[in-house]
Amino acid sequence: MMFLFTTESWSRRMVLAVSRRMLTRALVVVLAAVAVSCGNESTPTPGFVVGAGDSLESGLLAEIYAGALARTGLSVSVKNQLGDRADYLAALDAGTVSLVGDHSGELLEFFDSGTQARTPAEVTKALHSSLPEGLVVADAADGTDMRPRVLIPAAAAEGEQMRSLAARCADLRAGTAPVPAVLRAPDAPIRVAGCDFRETITLLDADDLREALLDGRVQAGLLTGPAALAPHPLDGLTTLTDDDYALRAENVLPVLRKGSLDALRLKKLNYVAGELTTDELVEMIRRIRAGETSAGDAARVWLDAHAL
């Protein structure tokens, strides 16, 4: 049998053969690349992650701690908006983050709801005993006092302190109001040792509390944080001193995974604790809340000012 090929048909066959060989080689290269890629697949190891809850104060503390640690040469990032205390402590337990900022007294109550500790020393001691395995705290910032505040009308305040108010609590109606941006558990009751008010009502905000105090609807006011964080001046009111800690100590401190930092970096956190004050923290929160700065910028300026 004889086969006849024209020049044109022969050319087409040659082109098709070459094209198939090139396609085959290309597929081999692609499949080899995919195999290598799959065989070496890995997730990048993140640096040290500082977590923050939803409050403005929590985000600011995260930036302060992260900034201080970064200046030791540690690779640090901040993970914001983790939720409330239960949420960010769960992230800490799971290892999603390695450090969060908190308040000493509320952190203690989270792990030991029956605690009777009130003073800073008592709270610190009880906190070390109540933390779950794997968590530790660095030094608390003794210069920070983020406790709730008790207010009364200035006209009735002469010589009044928490210890003298306690004797009259059973006859008083109290009003509770939030201050924005403070790191505090939502709807957490404000407990005043030795003081059981006749009735406690919840008010909308600090302005509403001021009006209620001045018109006599309530005789004592409970703010969830420093009065200086109220959006507007609380003219006509006085904040009672509480040297006996009827209101449990609430100092700022970092809680972290055990073994996540070496001695040098723990010392850096302790330096932060030695410098931070209530007035500075309040001023930073106020400026961030007003849109005058960001949490990161406020933290950086504060760290620079304290040579940290």
C-alpha atoms as a printed R data frame, in Angstrom:
    type eleno elety resid chain resno       x      y       z
1   ATOM     1    CA   MET     A     1   0.000  0.000   0.000
2   ATOM     2    CA   MET     A     2   1.341  3.368  -0.920
3   ATOM     3    CA   PHE     A     3   0.814  6.579   1.168
4   ATOM     4    CA   LEU     A     4   1.172  9.875  -0.500
5   ATOM     5    CA   PHE     A     5   1.979 12.999   1.600
6   ATOM     6    CA   THR     A     6   1.720 16.431   0.204
7   ATOM     7    CA   THR     A     7   4.136 19.077   1.376
8   ATOM     8    CA   GLU     A     8   1.302 20.958   3.055
9   ATOM     9    CA   SER     A     9   0.032 17.924   5.025
10  ATOM    10    CA   TRP     A    10   3.535 16.966   6.119
11  ATOM    11    CA   SER     A    11   4.112 20.488   7.462
12  ATOM    12    CA   ARG     A    12   0.891 20.391   9.452
13  ATOM    13    CA   ARG     A    13   1.857 17.054  11.021
14  ATOM    14    CA   MET     A    14   5.263 18.366  12.019
15  ATOM    15    CA   VAL     A    15   3.775 21.489  13.629
16  ATOM    16    CA   LEU     A    16   1.279 19.402  15.611
17  ATOM    17    CA   ALA     A    17   3.990 17.040  16.826
18  ATOM    18    CA   VAL     A    18   6.210 19.887  17.990
19  ATOM    19    CA   SER     A    19   3.272 21.585  19.721
20  ATOM    20    CA   ARG     A    20   2.397 18.388  21.592
21  ATOM    21    CA   ARG     A    21   6.006 17.953  22.771
22  ATOM    22    CA   MET     A    22   6.147 21.569  23.994
23  ATOM    23    CA   LEU     A    23   2.804 21.240  25.804
24  ATOM    24    CA   THR     A    24   3.937 18.006  27.463
25  ATOM    25    CA   ARG     A    25   7.164 19.631  28.688
26  ATOM    26    CA   ALA     A    26   5.241 22.647  30.002
27  ATOM    27    CA   LEU     A    27   2.827 20.426  31.917
28  ATOM    28    CA   VAL     A    28   5.725 18.493  33.458
29  ATOM    29    CA   VAL     A    29   7.300 21.732  34.668
30  ATOM    30    CA   VAL     A    30   4.015 23.003  36.122
31  ATOM    31    CA   LEU     A    31   3.240 19.737  37.901
32  ATOM    32    CA   ALA     A    32   6.748 19.594  39.328
33  ATOM    33    CA   ALA     A    33   6.404 23.139  40.635
34  ATOM    34    CA   VAL     A    34   3.054 22.322  42.232
35  ATOM    35    CA   ALA     A    35   4.526 19.222  43.864
36  ATOM    36    CA   VAL     A    36   7.448 21.172  45.301
37  ATOM    37    CA   SER     A    37   5.115 23.922  46.502
38  ATOM    38    CA   CYS     A    38   2.796 21.486  48.275
39  ATOM    39    CA   GLY     A    39   5.663 19.542  49.776
40  ATOM    40    CA   ASN     A    40   7.212 22.684  51.307
41  ATOM    41    CA   GLU     A    41   4.009 24.458  52.366
42  ATOM    42    CA   SER     A    42   4.428 26.246  55.733
43  ATOM    43    CA   THR     A    43   2.782 28.998  57.775
44  ATOM    44    CA   PRO     A    44   5.033 31.934  58.632
45  ATOM    45    CA   THR     A    45   5.796 32.091  62.350
46  ATOM    46    CA   PRO     A    46   4.323 35.319  63.765
47  ATOM    47    CA   GLY     A    47   6.307 37.545  66.096
48  ATOM    48    CA   PHE     A    48   5.280 38.304  69.668
49  ATOM    49    CA   VAL     A    49   1.607 39.360  69.578
50  ATOM    50    CA   VAL     A    50   0.114 41.772  72.111
51  ATOM    51    CA   GLY     A    51  -3.673 41.539  72.325
52  ATOM    52    CA   ALA     A    52  -6.294 44.171  73.069
53  ATOM    53    CA   GLY     A    53  -9.981 44.090  73.854
54  ATOM    54    CA   ASP     A    54 -12.595 46.405  72.402
55  ATOM    55    CA   SER     A    55 -12.087 49.359  74.753
56  ATOM    56    CA   LEU     A    56  -9.948 52.346  73.877
57  ATOM    57    CA   GLU     A    57  -7.908 51.922  77.053
58  ATOM    58    CA   SER     A    58  -7.154 48.288  76.207
59  ATOM    59    CA   GLY     A    59  -5.901 49.280  72.754
60  ATOM    60    CA   LEU     A    60  -3.703 52.016  74.240
61  ATOM    61    CA   LEU     A    61  -2.143 49.666  76.805
62  ATOM    62    CA   ALA     A    62  -1.419 47.152  74.036
63  ATOM    63    CA   GLU     A    63   0.428 49.833  72.055
64  ATOM    64    CA   ILE     A    64   2.436 50.907  75.111
65  ATOM    65    CA   TYR     A    65   3.529 47.357  75.948
66  ATOM    66    CA   ALA     A    66   4.181 46.473  72.299
67  ATOM    67    CA   GLY     A    67   6.186 49.641  71.750
68  ATOM    68    CA   ALA     A    68   8.315 49.059  74.844
69  ATOM    69    CA   LEU     A    69   9.060 45.456  73.852
70  ATOM    70    CA   ALA     A    70   9.832 46.404  70.244
71  ATOM    71    CA   ARG     A    71  12.568 48.715  71.538
72  ATOM    72    CA   THR     A    72  14.363 45.672  72.920
73  ATOM    73    CA   GLY     A    73  14.666 44.275  69.393
74  ATOM    74    CA   LEU     A    74  11.695 41.923  69.665
75  ATOM    75    CA   SER     A    75   9.426 41.511  66.646
76  ATOM    76    CA   VAL     A    76   6.044 42.643  67.989
77  ATOM    77    CA   SER     A    77   2.566 43.171  66.554
78  ATOM    78    CA   VAL     A    78  -0.765 44.219  68.075
79  ATOM    79    CA   LYS     A    79  -4.033 42.322  67.591
80  ATOM    80    CA   ASN     A    80  -6.982 44.615  68.363
81  ATOM    81    CA   GLN     A    81 -10.725 44.234  68.903
82  ATOM    82    CA   LEU     A    82 -10.610 40.815  70.542
83  ATOM    83    CA   GLY     A    83 -13.803 41.411  72.522
84  ATOM    84    CA   ASP     A    84 -14.327 41.635  76.265
85  ATOM    85    CA   ARG     A    85 -12.194 40.187  79.082
86  ATOM    86    CA   ALA     A    86 -13.372 36.611  78.583
87  ATOM    87    CA   ASP     A    87 -12.537 36.838  74.878
88  ATOM    88    CA   TYR     A    88  -9.020 38.241  75.122
89  ATOM    89    CA   LEU     A    89  -8.099 35.953  77.994
90  ATOM    90    CA   ALA     A    90  -9.300 33.025  75.883
91  ATOM    91    CA   ALA     A    91  -7.022 34.239  73.079
92  ATOM    92    CA   LEU     A    92  -4.175 34.401  75.581
93  ATOM    93    CA   ASP     A    93  -4.908 30.874  76.788
94  ATOM    94    CA   ALA     A    94  -5.041 29.591  73.211
95  ATOM    95    CA   GLY     A    95  -1.732 31.229  72.323
96  ATOM    96    CA   THR     A    96  -3.252 33.505  69.679
97  ATOM    97    CA   VAL     A    97  -1.713 36.366  71.637
98  ATOM    98    CA   SER     A    98   1.066 36.317  74.231
99  ATOM    99    CA   LEU     A    99   0.266 39.381  76.368
100 ATOM   100    CA   VAL     A   100  -2.689 41.621  77.219
101 ATOM   101    CA   GLY     A   101  -3.065 44.630  79.488
102 ATOM   102    CA   ASP     A   102  -5.646 44.552  82.266
103 ATOM   103    CA   HIS     A   103  -6.724 45.919  85.652
104 ATOM   104    CA   SER     A   104  -5.483 43.986  88.666
105 ATOM   105    CA   GLY     A   105  -8.703 43.838  90.681
106 ATOM   106    CA   GLU     A   106 -11.018 42.902  87.829
107 ATOM   107    CA   LEU     A   107  -8.557 40.304  86.583
108 ATOM   108    CA   LEU     A   108  -8.481 38.801  90.074
109 ATOM   109    CA   GLU     A   109 -12.275 38.710  90.294
110 ATOM   110    CA   PHE     A   110 -12.441 37.006  86.880
111 ATOM   111    CA   PHE     A   111 -10.416 34.093  88.242
112 ATOM   112    CA   ASP     A   112 -11.649 34.268  91.863
113 ATOM   113    CA   SER     A   113 -15.121 35.747  92.145
114 ATOM   114    CA   GLY     A   114 -15.193 35.247  95.906
115 ATOM   115    CA   THR     A   115 -12.051 37.256  96.630
116 ATOM   116    CA   GLN     A   116 -12.032 39.631  99.576
117 ATOM   117    CA   ALA     A   117  -8.767 41.330  98.592
118 ATOM   118    CA   ARG     A   118  -9.028 45.129  98.458
119 ATOM   119    CA   THR     A   119  -5.664 46.892  98.755
120 ATOM   120    CA   PRO     A   120  -3.033 46.821  96.004
121 ATOM   121    CA   ALA     A   121  -0.807 44.482  98.032
122 ATOM   122    CA   GLU     A   122  -3.697 42.131  98.824
123 ATOM   123    CA   VAL     A   123  -4.883 42.077  95.219
124 ATOM   124    CA   THR     A   124  -1.389 41.376  93.876
125 ATOM   125    CA   LYS     A   125  -0.830 38.521  96.317
126 ATOM   126    CA   ALA     A   126  -4.226 36.960  95.609
127 ATOM   127    CA   LEU     A   127  -3.760 37.375  91.856
128 ATOM   128    CA   HIS     A   128  -0.493 35.430  91.842
129 ATOM   129    CA   SER     A   129  -2.297 32.575  93.622
130 ATOM   130    CA   SER     A   130  -5.390 32.574  91.405
131 ATOM   131    CA   LEU     A   131  -3.858 32.742  87.918
132 ATOM   132    CA   PRO     A   132  -4.232 29.510  85.945
133 ATOM   133    CA   GLU     A   133  -1.175 27.450  85.105
134 ATOM   134    CA   GLY     A   134   0.708 28.990  82.218
135 ATOM   135    CA   LEU     A   135  -0.150 32.634  82.933
136 ATOM   136    CA   VAL     A   136   1.876 35.179  84.905
137 ATOM   137    CA   VAL     A   137   1.716 38.920  85.522
138 ATOM   138    CA   ALA     A   138   4.500 41.485  85.439
139 ATOM   139    CA   ASP     A   139   4.601 44.400  87.901
140 ATOM   140    CA   ALA     A   140   1.434 46.448  88.321
141 ATOM   141    CA   ALA     A   141   1.686 50.192  87.696
142 ATOM   142    CA   ASP     A   142   1.211 51.470  91.236
143 ATOM   143    CA   GLY     A   143   0.808 55.018  89.913
144 ATOM   144    CA   THR     A   144  -2.365 54.088  88.051
145 ATOM   145    CA   ASP     A   145  -5.672 54.109  89.889
146 ATOM   146    CA   MET     A   146  -8.447 53.001  87.554
147 ATOM   147    CA   ARG     A   147 -10.964 52.242  90.291
148 ATOM   148    CA   PRO     A   148 -14.556 53.436  90.024
149 ATOM   149    CA   ARG     A   149 -15.208 56.748  91.759
150 ATOM   150    CA   VAL     A   150 -17.867 57.758  94.301
151 ATOM   151    CA   LEU     A   151 -19.241 61.285  93.906
152 ATOM   152    CA   ILE     A   152 -21.568 63.412  96.006
153 ATOM   153    CA   PRO     A   153 -22.778 67.009  95.697
154 ATOM   154    CA   ALA     A   154 -20.023 69.430  96.702
155 ATOM   155    CA   ALA     A   155 -22.385 71.216  99.093
156 ATOM   156    CA   ALA     A   156 -22.641 68.043 101.188
157 ATOM   157    CA   ALA     A   157 -19.008 67.025 100.915
158 ATOM   158    CA   GLU     A   158 -17.270 68.895 103.732
159 ATOM   159    CA   GLY     A   159 -15.098 66.379 105.580
160 ATOM   160    CA   GLU     A   160 -16.760 63.477 103.810
161 ATOM   161    CA   GLN     A   161 -14.717 60.421 102.848
162 ATOM   162    CA   MET     A   162 -15.675 56.891 101.950
163 ATOM   163    CA   ARG     A   163 -15.170 55.750 105.535
164 ATOM   164    CA   SER     A   164 -17.677 58.321 106.836
165 ATOM   165    CA   LEU     A   165 -20.134 57.729 104.002
166 ATOM   166    CA   ALA     A   166 -20.239 54.017 104.819
167 ATOM   167    CA   ALA     A   167 -22.170 54.681 108.017
168 ATOM   168    CA   ARG     A   168 -24.983 56.323 105.995
169 ATOM   169    CA   CYS     A   169 -25.132 54.042 102.952
170 ATOM   170    CA   ALA     A   170 -28.283 52.232 104.056
171 ATOM   171    CA   ASP     A   171 -30.181 55.538 103.882
172 ATOM   172    CA   LEU     A   172 -28.857 56.608 100.483
173 ATOM   173    CA   ARG     A   173 -30.018 56.051  96.938
174 ATOM   174    CA   ALA     A   174 -27.121 55.659  94.513
175 ATOM   175    CA   GLY     A   175 -26.833 56.087  90.755
176 ATOM   176    CA   THR     A   176 -24.326 54.271  88.533
177 ATOM   177    CA   ALA     A   177 -23.040 55.696  85.250
178 ATOM   178    CA   PRO     A   178 -20.325 54.657  82.768
179 ATOM   179    CA   VAL     A   179 -17.360 56.674  81.600
180 ATOM   180    CA   PRO     A   180 -16.392 55.936  77.996
181 ATOM   181    CA   ALA     A   181 -13.288 54.067  76.860
182 ATOM   182    CA   VAL     A   182 -12.361 52.419  80.175
183 ATOM   183    CA   LEU     A   183 -11.249 48.780  80.267
184 ATOM   184    CA   ARG     A   184 -14.039 47.319  82.352
185 ATOM   185    CA   ALA     A   185 -16.243 44.251  82.140
186 ATOM   186    CA   PRO     A   186 -19.651 45.174  80.669
187 ATOM   187    CA   ASP     A   187 -22.370 45.540  83.283
188 ATOM   188    CA   ALA     A   188 -19.968 44.629  86.116
189 ATOM   189    CA   PRO     A   189 -21.459 45.859  89.405
190 ATOM   190    CA   ILE     A   190 -19.493 48.395  91.423
191 ATOM   191    CA   ARG     A   191 -18.953 46.916  94.865
192 ATOM   192    CA   VAL     A   192 -18.197 49.220  97.780
193 ATOM   193    CA   ALA     A   193 -17.027 47.289 100.846
194 ATOM   194    CA   GLY     A   194 -19.021 48.098 103.991
195 ATOM   195    CA   CYS     A   195 -21.565 50.135 102.029
196 ATOM   196    CA   ASP     A   196 -24.944 48.697 101.049
197 ATOM   197    CA   PHE     A   197 -27.021 51.419  99.447
198 ATOM   198    CA   ARG     A   198 -30.762 51.489  99.990
199 ATOM   199    CA   GLU     A   199 -31.213 51.353  96.218
200 ATOM   200    CA   THR     A   200 -28.975 51.578  93.165
201 ATOM   201    CA   ILE     A   201 -30.222 52.741  89.777
202 ATOM   202    CA   THR     A   202 -28.455 52.793  86.421
203 ATOM   203    CA   LEU     A   203 -28.144 56.134  84.662
204 ATOM   204    CA   LEU     A   204 -27.341 56.908  81.054
205 ATOM   205    CA   ASP     A   205 -24.012 58.712  81.423
206 ATOM   206    CA   ALA     A   206 -21.973 61.042  83.639
207 ATOM   207    CA   ASP     A   207 -24.073 64.078  82.667
208 ATOM   208    CA   ASP     A   208 -27.239 62.257  83.691
209 ATOM   209    CA   LEU     A   209 -25.566 61.280  86.972
210 ATOM   210    CA   ARG     A   210 -24.588 64.888  87.683
211 ATOM   211    CA   GLU     A   211 -28.166 66.075  87.176
212 ATOM   212    CA   ALA     A   212 -29.537 63.294  89.371
213 ATOM   213    CA   LEU     A   213 -27.129 64.201  92.173
214 ATOM   214    CA   LEU     A   214 -27.798 67.944  91.993
215 ATOM   215    CA   ASP     A   215 -31.587 67.591  91.920
216 ATOM   216    CA   GLY     A   216 -31.585 65.038  94.754
217 ATOM   217    CA   ARG     A   217 -32.856 62.003  92.856
218 ATOM   218    CA   VAL     A   218 -29.782 60.147  94.116
219 ATOM   219    CA   GLN     A   219 -27.481 60.994  97.016
220 ATOM   220    CA   ALA     A   220 -24.350 59.152  95.845
221 ATOM   221    CA   GLY     A   221 -22.941 58.626  92.378
222 ATOM   222    CA   LEU     A   222 -20.847 55.713  91.147
223 ATOM   223    CA   LEU     A   223 -18.698 56.247  88.045
224 ATOM   224    CA   THR     A   224 -17.050 53.268  86.349
225 ATOM   225    CA   GLY     A   225 -13.667 55.033  86.186
226 ATOM   226    CA   PRO     A   226 -11.821 58.279  86.909
227 ATOM   227    CA   ALA     A   227 -14.076 61.333  86.897
228 ATOM   228    CA   ALA     A   228 -11.572 63.084  84.624
229 ATOM   229    CA   LEU     A   229 -12.708 60.730  81.841
230 ATOM   230    CA   ALA     A   230 -16.265 62.048  81.946
231 ATOM   231    CA   PRO     A   231 -16.962 63.770  78.609
232 ATOM   232    CA   HIS     A   232 -17.963 67.018  80.314
233 ATOM   233    CA   PRO     A   233 -16.940 68.733  83.587
234 ATOM   234    CA   LEU     A   234 -18.793 67.496  86.651
235 ATOM   235    CA   ASP     A   235 -19.232 70.940  88.211
236 ATOM   236    CA   GLY     A   236 -20.859 70.951  91.623
237 ATOM   237    CA   LEU     A   237 -19.700 67.423  92.497
238 ATOM   238    CA   THR     A   238 -16.872 66.114  94.660
239 ATOM   239    CA   THR     A   239 -15.048 62.791  94.306
240 ATOM   240    CA   LEU     A   240 -14.615 61.102  97.669
241 ATOM   241    CA   THR     A   241 -11.178 59.915  98.757
242 ATOM   242    CA   ASP     A   242 -10.877 56.205  99.459
243 ATOM   243    CA   ASP     A   243  -7.621 55.579 101.309
244 ATOM   244    CA   ASP     A   244  -9.037 52.421 102.902
245 ATOM   245    CA   TYR     A   245  -9.887 50.805  99.539
246 ATOM   246    CA   ALA     A   246 -13.602 50.332 100.023
247 ATOM   247    CA   LEU     A   247 -13.373 50.210  96.247
248 ATOM   248    CA   ARG     A   248 -10.986 47.399  95.320
249 ATOM   249    CA   ALA     A   249  -7.603 48.333  93.824
250 ATOM   250    CA   GLU     A   250  -7.506 48.516  90.037
251 ATOM   251    CA   ASN     A   251  -3.931 49.025  88.862
252 ATOM   252    CA   VAL     A   252  -2.862 48.552  85.257
253 ATOM   253    CA   LEU     A   253  -0.669 45.502  84.607
254 ATOM   254    CA   PRO     A   254   0.314 43.091  81.809
255 ATOM   255    CA   VAL     A   255  -0.708 39.438  81.976
256 ATOM   256    CA   LEU     A   256   1.260 37.099  79.724
257 ATOM   257    CA   ARG     A   257   1.999 33.524  78.852
258 ATOM   258    CA   LYS     A   258   4.599 32.006  81.156
259 ATOM   259    CA   GLY     A   259   8.022 31.774  79.537
260 ATOM   260    CA   SER     A   260   7.075 33.967  76.576
261 ATOM   261    CA   LEU     A   261   9.568 36.704  77.536
262 ATOM   262    CA   ASP     A   262  13.101 36.584  78.897
263 ATOM   263    CA   ALA     A   263  14.297 38.455  82.000
264 ATOM   264    CA   LEU     A   264  15.497 41.474  80.010
265 ATOM   265    CA   ARG     A   265  12.113 42.041  78.399
266 ATOM   266    CA   LEU     A   266  10.195 41.425  81.616
267 ATOM   267    CA   LYS     A   267  12.356 44.123  83.178
268 ATOM   268    CA   LYS     A   268  11.316 46.455  80.348
269 ATOM   269    CA   LEU     A   269   7.657 45.885  81.227
270 ATOM   270    CA   ASN     A   270   8.456 46.604  84.859
271 ATOM   271    CA   TYR     A   271  10.073 49.898  83.832
272 ATOM   272    CA   VAL     A   272   6.807 50.818  82.129
273 ATOM   273    CA   ALA     A   273   4.938 49.986  85.346
274 ATOM   274    CA   GLY     A   274   7.243 52.276  87.302
275 ATOM   275    CA   GLU     A   275   6.519 55.275  85.068
276 ATOM   276    CA   LEU     A   276   2.845 55.102  84.087
277 ATOM   277    CA   THR     A   277   0.427 57.281  86.087
278 ATOM   278    CA   THR     A   278  -3.327 57.806  86.213
279 ATOM   279    CA   ASP     A   279  -3.076 61.386  84.953
280 ATOM   280    CA   GLU     A   280  -0.955 60.355  81.959
281 ATOM   281    CA   LEU     A   281  -3.197 57.446  81.083
282 ATOM   282    CA   VAL     A   282  -6.333 59.569  81.373
283 ATOM   283    CA   GLU     A   283  -4.839 62.341  79.227
284 ATOM   284    CA   MET     A   284  -3.851 59.888  76.486
285 ATOM   285    CA   ILE     A   285  -7.311 58.305  76.506
286 ATOM   286    CA   ARG     A   286  -8.984 61.720  76.309
287 ATOM   287    CA   ARG     A   287  -6.842 62.800  73.342
288 ATOM   288    CA   ILE     A   288  -7.414 59.546  71.459
289 ATOM   289    CA   ARG     A   289 -11.144 59.728  72.146
290 ATOM   290    CA   ALA     A   290 -11.211 63.302  70.818
291 ATOM   291    CA   GLY     A   291  -9.463 62.238  67.610
292 ATOM   292    CA   GLU     A   292  -6.355 64.317  68.364
293 ATOM   293    CA   THR     A   293  -4.003 61.341  68.138
294 ATOM   294    CA   SER     A   294  -3.959 57.581  67.646
295 ATOM   295    CA   ALA     A   295  -3.213 54.917  70.235
296 ATOM   296    CA   GLY     A   296   0.066 54.075  68.498
297 ATOM   297    CA   ASP     A   297   1.218 57.700  68.332
298 ATOM   298    CA   ALA     A   298   0.197 58.395  71.937
299 ATOM   299    CA   ALA     A   299   2.122 55.330  73.113
300 ATOM   300    CA   ARG     A   300   5.215 56.291  71.132
301 ATOM   301    CA   VAL     A   301   5.245 59.855  72.489
302 ATOM   302    CA   TRP     A   302   4.817 58.575  76.047
303 ATOM   303    CA   LEU     A   303   7.613 56.000  75.670
304 ATOM   304    CA   ASP     A   304   9.932 58.664  74.243
305 ATOM   305    CA   ALA     A   305   9.122 61.078  77.074
306 ATOM   306    CA   HIS     A   306  10.071 58.434  79.642
307 ATOM   307    CA   ALA     A   307  13.142 57.204  77.747
308 ATOM   308    CA   LEU     A   308  11.612 53.740  77.425
